[in-house]
Amino acid sequence: MNATAEKVILAKCESVHVSEQNTRQPTLKQVTASGLLESIQNQGQITPALARPHPTIKDAYELAAGACRHTACTALKIRLKLIVREMDDASLLDAILTENLQRTDPDPEAEADLIALRLAEG
């Protein structure tokens, strides 16, 4: 898969791992309180999550965006609609940063740490 190629799949949730670099590690309680769980239960998953093939786990994916959707789909025992794209580490961090900075309530300390990491990488 080249840099511009991507595919959309329905992945088993257990094969999808939220990146440890993601500043959002949502709990089921948070996803339920936000209304996302009920929304996906009633309407399905409208927006796919974004991942790359996992760099160290065979036949798995590392999630860059969509941790809350992953949590909801896991709880509902349904597959996660996932855009899979080749991304190097820098592209993965950029996707995580972009996704989280577009939120209305990012964790400022976690976001600052991720920005500092990207700045240190040049």
Short mmCIF file of N, CA and C in Angstrom, two decimals:
data_model
loop_
_atom_site.label_atom_id
_atom_site.label_comp_id
_atom_site.label_asym_id
_atom_site.label_seq_id
_atom_site.Cartn_x
_atom_site.Cartn_y
_atom_site.Cartn_z
N MET A 1 0.86 -1.17 0.00
CA MET A 1 0.00 0.00 0.00
C MET A 1 0.91 1.24 0.00
N ASN A 2 0.74 2.13 -0.98
CA ASN A 2 1.57 3.33 -1.00
C ASN A 2 0.97 4.42 -0.13
N ALA A 3 1.64 5.57 -0.04
CA ALA A 3 1.25 6.63 0.89
C ALA A 3 -0.16 7.15 0.62
N THR A 4 -0.61 7.10 -0.63
CA THR A 4 -1.94 7.63 -0.92
C THR A 4 -3.01 6.56 -0.93
N ALA A 5 -2.60 5.29 -0.94
CA ALA A 5 -3.56 4.20 -0.97
C ALA A 5 -4.13 3.97 0.42
N GLU A 6 -5.40 3.67 0.44
CA GLU A 6 -6.04 3.32 1.70
C GLU A 6 -7.20 2.42 1.37
N LYS A 7 -7.65 1.71 2.38
CA LYS A 7 -8.81 0.85 2.20
C LYS A 7 -9.71 0.99 3.41
N VAL A 8 -10.98 0.74 3.22
CA VAL A 8 -11.95 0.77 4.31
C VAL A 8 -12.34 -0.68 4.59
N ILE A 9 -12.22 -1.05 5.85
CA ILE A 9 -12.55 -2.42 6.26
C ILE A 9 -13.48 -2.40 7.47
N LEU A 10 -14.07 -3.52 7.75
CA LEU A 10 -14.78 -3.74 9.01
C LEU A 10 -13.90 -4.67 9.84
N ALA A 11 -13.25 -4.12 10.85
CA ALA A 11 -12.26 -4.86 11.64
C ALA A 11 -12.87 -5.37 12.93
N LYS A 12 -12.40 -6.54 13.34
CA LYS A 12 -12.74 -7.03 14.67
C LYS A 12 -12.07 -6.10 15.67
N CYS A 13 -12.80 -5.66 16.66
CA CYS A 13 -12.26 -4.69 17.63
C CYS A 13 -11.02 -5.20 18.35
N GLU A 14 -10.95 -6.50 18.57
CA GLU A 14 -9.78 -7.03 19.28
C GLU A 14 -8.50 -6.96 18.44
N SER A 15 -8.64 -6.72 17.14
CA SER A 15 -7.45 -6.59 16.29
C SER A 15 -7.02 -5.13 16.13
N VAL A 16 -7.75 -4.23 16.77
CA VAL A 16 -7.46 -2.80 16.68
C VAL A 16 -6.96 -2.33 18.04
N HIS A 17 -5.80 -1.68 18.04
CA HIS A 17 -5.17 -1.23 19.27
C HIS A 17 -5.03 0.29 19.23
N VAL A 18 -5.59 0.97 20.22
CA VAL A 18 -5.44 2.43 20.31
C VAL A 18 -3.97 2.72 20.53
N SER A 19 -3.41 3.63 19.73
CA SER A 19 -2.00 3.96 19.87
C SER A 19 -1.71 4.46 21.28
N GLU A 20 -0.59 4.03 21.83
CA GLU A 20 -0.19 4.51 23.15
C GLU A 20 0.13 6.00 23.12
N GLN A 21 0.39 6.54 21.94
CA GLN A 21 0.66 7.97 21.80
C GLN A 21 -0.62 8.79 21.83
N ASN A 22 -1.77 8.15 21.69
CA ASN A 22 -3.03 8.89 21.68
C ASN A 22 -3.30 9.45 23.06
N THR A 23 -3.58 10.74 23.09
CA THR A 23 -3.85 11.41 24.37
C THR A 23 -5.25 11.10 24.89
N ARG A 24 -6.06 10.47 24.07
CA ARG A 24 -7.40 10.07 24.50
C ARG A 24 -7.45 8.56 24.63
N GLN A 25 -7.71 8.11 25.82
CA GLN A 25 -7.89 6.69 26.09
C GLN A 25 -9.25 6.57 26.77
N PRO A 26 -10.34 6.66 25.98
CA PRO A 26 -11.68 6.77 26.56
C PRO A 26 -12.15 5.52 27.29
N THR A 27 -12.95 5.76 28.31
CA THR A 27 -13.57 4.66 29.05
C THR A 27 -14.98 4.46 28.52
N LEU A 28 -15.54 3.30 28.81
CA LEU A 28 -16.92 3.03 28.40
C LEU A 28 -17.87 4.03 29.05
N LYS A 29 -17.60 4.41 30.28
CA LYS A 29 -18.45 5.39 30.97
C LYS A 29 -18.45 6.73 30.21
N GLN A 30 -17.30 7.17 29.75
CA GLN A 30 -17.22 8.44 29.00
C GLN A 30 -17.95 8.33 27.67
N VAL A 31 -17.79 7.23 26.99
CA VAL A 31 -18.42 7.04 25.68
C VAL A 31 -19.94 6.95 25.83
N THR A 32 -20.38 6.30 26.89
CA THR A 32 -21.82 6.20 27.16
C THR A 32 -22.39 7.57 27.51
N ALA A 33 -21.70 8.30 28.38
CA ALA A 33 -22.17 9.63 28.81
C ALA A 33 -22.22 10.61 27.64
N SER A 34 -21.32 10.46 26.68
CA SER A 34 -21.30 11.39 25.55
C SER A 34 -22.44 11.13 24.57
N GLY A 35 -23.09 9.98 24.68
CA GLY A 35 -24.18 9.63 23.76
C GLY A 35 -23.70 8.85 22.54
N LEU A 36 -22.39 8.66 22.41
CA LEU A 36 -21.86 7.97 21.24
C LEU A 36 -22.30 6.50 21.19
N LEU A 37 -22.27 5.84 22.32
CA LEU A 37 -22.67 4.43 22.36
C LEU A 37 -24.09 4.26 21.83
N GLU A 38 -25.00 5.06 22.35
CA GLU A 38 -26.40 4.99 21.91
C GLU A 38 -26.54 5.34 20.44
N SER A 39 -25.81 6.35 19.99
CA SER A 39 -25.86 6.76 18.59
C SER A 39 -25.42 5.63 17.66
N ILE A 40 -24.30 4.99 17.98
CA ILE A 40 -23.82 3.89 17.14
C ILE A 40 -24.77 2.71 17.21
N GLN A 41 -25.34 2.48 18.38
CA GLN A 41 -26.30 1.38 18.53
C GLN A 41 -27.53 1.63 17.65
N ASN A 42 -27.99 2.88 17.58
CA ASN A 42 -29.21 3.20 16.83
C ASN A 42 -28.98 3.44 15.34
N GLN A 43 -27.84 4.06 14.99
CA GLN A 43 -27.62 4.48 13.61
C GLN A 43 -26.44 3.79 12.94
N GLY A 44 -25.67 3.04 13.69
CA GLY A 44 -24.45 2.46 13.15
C GLY A 44 -23.32 3.48 13.23
N GLN A 45 -22.15 3.04 12.88
CA GLN A 45 -20.98 3.91 12.91
C GLN A 45 -20.94 4.71 11.61
N ILE A 46 -21.16 6.01 11.71
CA ILE A 46 -21.25 6.86 10.53
C ILE A 46 -19.87 7.23 10.00
N THR A 47 -18.96 7.57 10.90
CA THR A 47 -17.63 8.02 10.51
C THR A 47 -16.61 6.92 10.82
N PRO A 48 -15.83 6.49 9.81
CA PRO A 48 -14.82 5.47 10.09
C PRO A 48 -13.70 6.01 10.97
N ALA A 49 -13.04 5.11 11.67
CA ALA A 49 -11.84 5.44 12.42
C ALA A 49 -10.66 5.36 11.44
N LEU A 50 -9.48 5.80 11.88
CA LEU A 50 -8.29 5.81 11.03
C LEU A 50 -7.18 5.03 11.71
N ALA A 51 -6.55 4.12 10.96
CA ALA A 51 -5.48 3.30 11.53
C ALA A 51 -4.45 2.97 10.46
N ARG A 52 -3.35 2.42 10.95
CA ARG A 52 -2.33 1.87 10.05
C ARG A 52 -2.14 0.41 10.42
N PRO A 53 -1.55 -0.38 9.52
CA PRO A 53 -1.20 -1.73 9.94
C PRO A 53 -0.29 -1.64 11.17
N HIS A 54 -0.55 -2.44 12.16
CA HIS A 54 0.23 -2.35 13.40
C HIS A 54 1.69 -2.70 13.11
N PRO A 55 2.62 -1.87 13.59
CA PRO A 55 4.03 -2.10 13.27
C PRO A 55 4.66 -3.32 13.95
N THR A 56 4.05 -3.81 15.02
CA THR A 56 4.67 -4.93 15.74
C THR A 56 3.74 -6.13 15.96
N ILE A 57 2.47 -6.00 15.69
CA ILE A 57 1.52 -7.09 15.91
C ILE A 57 0.94 -7.52 14.56
N LYS A 58 1.18 -8.77 14.20
CA LYS A 58 0.71 -9.29 12.92
C LYS A 58 -0.82 -9.30 12.85
N ASP A 59 -1.34 -8.93 11.68
CA ASP A 59 -2.78 -8.93 11.41
C ASP A 59 -3.56 -8.04 12.38
N ALA A 60 -2.93 -6.93 12.78
CA ALA A 60 -3.57 -5.99 13.70
C ALA A 60 -3.38 -4.57 13.17
N TYR A 61 -4.06 -3.63 13.81
CA TYR A 61 -4.04 -2.24 13.39
C TYR A 61 -3.76 -1.34 14.58
N GLU A 62 -3.06 -0.23 14.31
CA GLU A 62 -2.79 0.77 15.34
C GLU A 62 -3.67 1.97 15.03
N LEU A 63 -4.53 2.32 15.97
CA LEU A 63 -5.53 3.36 15.78
C LEU A 63 -4.94 4.75 15.98
N ALA A 64 -5.15 5.62 15.00
CA ALA A 64 -4.71 7.01 15.09
C ALA A 64 -5.86 7.92 15.49
N ALA A 65 -7.04 7.63 14.99
CA ALA A 65 -8.22 8.46 15.27
C ALA A 65 -9.44 7.55 15.39
N GLY A 66 -10.23 7.79 16.42
CA GLY A 66 -11.45 7.01 16.59
C GLY A 66 -11.47 6.14 17.83
N ALA A 67 -10.74 6.53 18.85
CA ALA A 67 -10.69 5.73 20.08
C ALA A 67 -12.06 5.59 20.73
N CYS A 68 -12.85 6.64 20.71
CA CYS A 68 -14.20 6.56 21.30
C CYS A 68 -15.08 5.63 20.49
N ARG A 69 -14.98 5.69 19.16
CA ARG A 69 -15.75 4.78 18.31
C ARG A 69 -15.32 3.33 18.56
N HIS A 70 -14.02 3.13 18.75
CA HIS A 70 -13.51 1.79 19.05
C HIS A 70 -14.10 1.28 20.37
N THR A 71 -14.11 2.12 21.38
CA THR A 71 -14.66 1.73 22.69
C THR A 71 -16.14 1.39 22.56
N ALA A 72 -16.89 2.20 21.82
CA ALA A 72 -18.32 1.95 21.65
C ALA A 72 -18.57 0.65 20.88
N CYS A 73 -17.86 0.44 19.78
CA CYS A 73 -18.05 -0.77 18.98
C CYS A 73 -17.65 -2.01 19.77
N THR A 74 -16.60 -1.89 20.58
CA THR A 74 -16.18 -3.02 21.42
C THR A 74 -17.30 -3.38 22.39
N ALA A 75 -17.89 -2.37 23.03
CA ALA A 75 -18.97 -2.61 23.99
C ALA A 75 -20.20 -3.21 23.31
N LEU A 76 -20.45 -2.78 22.08
CA LEU A 76 -21.62 -3.28 21.34
C LEU A 76 -21.35 -4.61 20.65
N LYS A 77 -20.09 -5.05 20.71
CA LYS A 77 -19.69 -6.32 20.08
C LYS A 77 -19.96 -6.31 18.58
N ILE A 78 -19.62 -5.18 17.95
CA ILE A 78 -19.75 -5.07 16.49
C ILE A 78 -18.38 -4.69 15.92
N ARG A 79 -18.23 -4.88 14.64
CA ARG A 79 -16.96 -4.54 13.98
C ARG A 79 -16.83 -3.02 13.84
N LEU A 80 -15.59 -2.59 13.80
CA LEU A 80 -15.25 -1.17 13.70
C LEU A 80 -14.97 -0.84 12.24
N LYS A 81 -15.69 0.15 11.71
CA LYS A 81 -15.41 0.62 10.36
C LYS A 81 -14.12 1.42 10.41
N LEU A 82 -13.15 1.03 9.60
CA LEU A 82 -11.79 1.52 9.75
C LEU A 82 -11.17 1.85 8.39
N ILE A 83 -10.63 3.05 8.27
CA ILE A 83 -9.80 3.40 7.13
C ILE A 83 -8.38 2.96 7.50
N VAL A 84 -7.80 2.11 6.68
CA VAL A 84 -6.44 1.63 6.92
C VAL A 84 -5.54 2.30 5.88
N ARG A 85 -4.50 2.94 6.37
CA ARG A 85 -3.58 3.69 5.53
C ARG A 85 -2.16 3.45 6.02
N GLU A 86 -1.23 3.32 5.11
CA GLU A 86 0.18 3.24 5.50
C GLU A 86 0.58 4.59 6.08
N MET A 87 1.16 4.58 7.26
CA MET A 87 1.65 5.81 7.89
C MET A 87 2.93 5.49 8.62
N ASP A 88 3.92 6.35 8.47
CA ASP A 88 5.11 6.21 9.30
C ASP A 88 4.79 6.79 10.67
N ASP A 89 5.74 6.70 11.59
CA ASP A 89 5.48 7.17 12.96
C ASP A 89 5.11 8.65 12.99
N ALA A 90 5.79 9.46 12.19
CA ALA A 90 5.52 10.90 12.18
C ALA A 90 4.11 11.18 11.68
N SER A 91 3.69 10.49 10.63
CA SER A 91 2.34 10.68 10.09
C SER A 91 1.28 10.23 11.09
N LEU A 92 1.57 9.15 11.80
CA LEU A 92 0.63 8.68 12.82
C LEU A 92 0.47 9.74 13.91
N LEU A 93 1.58 10.29 14.39
CA LEU A 93 1.51 11.32 15.44
C LEU A 93 0.79 12.56 14.93
N ASP A 94 1.02 12.93 13.68
CA ASP A 94 0.32 14.09 13.11
C ASP A 94 -1.18 13.85 13.06
N ALA A 95 -1.59 12.64 12.69
CA ALA A 95 -3.02 12.32 12.63
C ALA A 95 -3.64 12.38 14.02
N ILE A 96 -2.93 11.83 15.01
CA ILE A 96 -3.42 11.88 16.39
C ILE A 96 -3.56 13.32 16.85
N LEU A 97 -2.55 14.11 16.60
CA LEU A 97 -2.54 15.51 17.02
C LEU A 97 -3.66 16.29 16.35
N THR A 98 -3.81 16.11 15.05
CA THR A 98 -4.87 16.82 14.31
C THR A 98 -6.24 16.44 14.85
N GLU A 99 -6.48 15.15 15.02
CA GLU A 99 -7.77 14.68 15.53
C GLU A 99 -8.09 15.27 16.90
N ASN A 100 -7.11 15.27 17.79
CA ASN A 100 -7.36 15.73 19.15
C ASN A 100 -7.43 17.25 19.27
N LEU A 101 -6.67 17.98 18.47
CA LEU A 101 -6.73 19.44 18.55
C LEU A 101 -8.03 19.99 17.96
N GLN A 102 -8.71 19.20 17.13
CA GLN A 102 -9.98 19.63 16.57
C GLN A 102 -11.13 19.46 17.57
N ARG A 103 -10.84 18.83 18.68
CA ARG A 103 -11.86 18.62 19.72
C ARG A 103 -12.04 19.89 20.53
N THR A 104 -13.18 20.00 21.18
CA THR A 104 -13.45 21.18 22.00
C THR A 104 -12.85 21.05 23.39
N ASP A 105 -12.46 19.84 23.80
CA ASP A 105 -11.99 19.65 25.17
C ASP A 105 -10.70 18.84 25.26
N PRO A 106 -9.67 19.20 24.47
CA PRO A 106 -8.44 18.41 24.57
C PRO A 106 -7.77 18.59 25.92
N ASP A 107 -7.02 17.57 26.32
CA ASP A 107 -6.23 17.64 27.54
C ASP A 107 -4.99 18.47 27.23
N PRO A 108 -4.89 19.70 27.77
CA PRO A 108 -3.80 20.59 27.39
C PRO A 108 -2.41 20.02 27.68
N GLU A 109 -2.24 19.34 28.78
CA GLU A 109 -0.93 18.80 29.12
C GLU A 109 -0.53 17.68 28.16
N ALA A 110 -1.46 16.78 27.87
CA ALA A 110 -1.17 15.69 26.96
C ALA A 110 -0.90 16.21 25.55
N GLU A 111 -1.67 17.20 25.13
CA GLU A 111 -1.45 17.79 23.80
C GLU A 111 -0.11 18.49 23.74
N ALA A 112 0.27 19.20 24.79
CA ALA A 112 1.56 19.88 24.82
C ALA A 112 2.71 18.87 24.73
N ASP A 113 2.56 17.73 25.42
CA ASP A 113 3.59 16.69 25.36
C ASP A 113 3.74 16.16 23.93
N LEU A 114 2.61 15.94 23.25
CA LEU A 114 2.66 15.43 21.89
C LEU A 114 3.26 16.47 20.93
N ILE A 115 2.90 17.73 21.11
CA ILE A 115 3.48 18.79 20.29
C ILE A 115 4.97 18.87 20.53
N ALA A 116 5.40 18.78 21.77
CA ALA A 116 6.83 18.83 22.09
C ALA A 116 7.57 17.66 21.43
N LEU A 117 6.96 16.49 21.40
CA LEU A 117 7.56 15.33 20.77
C LEU A 117 7.74 15.59 19.28
N ARG A 118 6.70 16.10 18.64
CA ARG A 118 6.80 16.39 17.20
C ARG A 118 7.83 17.47 16.92
N LEU A 119 7.90 18.49 17.75
CA LEU A 119 8.90 19.56 17.57
C LEU A 119 10.32 19.01 17.73
N ALA A 120 10.50 18.13 18.69
CA ALA A 120 11.82 17.54 18.91
C ALA A 120 12.26 16.69 17.71
N GLU A 121 11.28 16.14 17.01
CA GLU A 121 11.60 15.33 15.83
C GLU A 121 11.89 16.19 14.61
N GLY A 122 11.63 17.49 14.72
CA GLY A 122 11.90 18.41 13.60
C GLY A 122 10.73 18.54 12.70
#
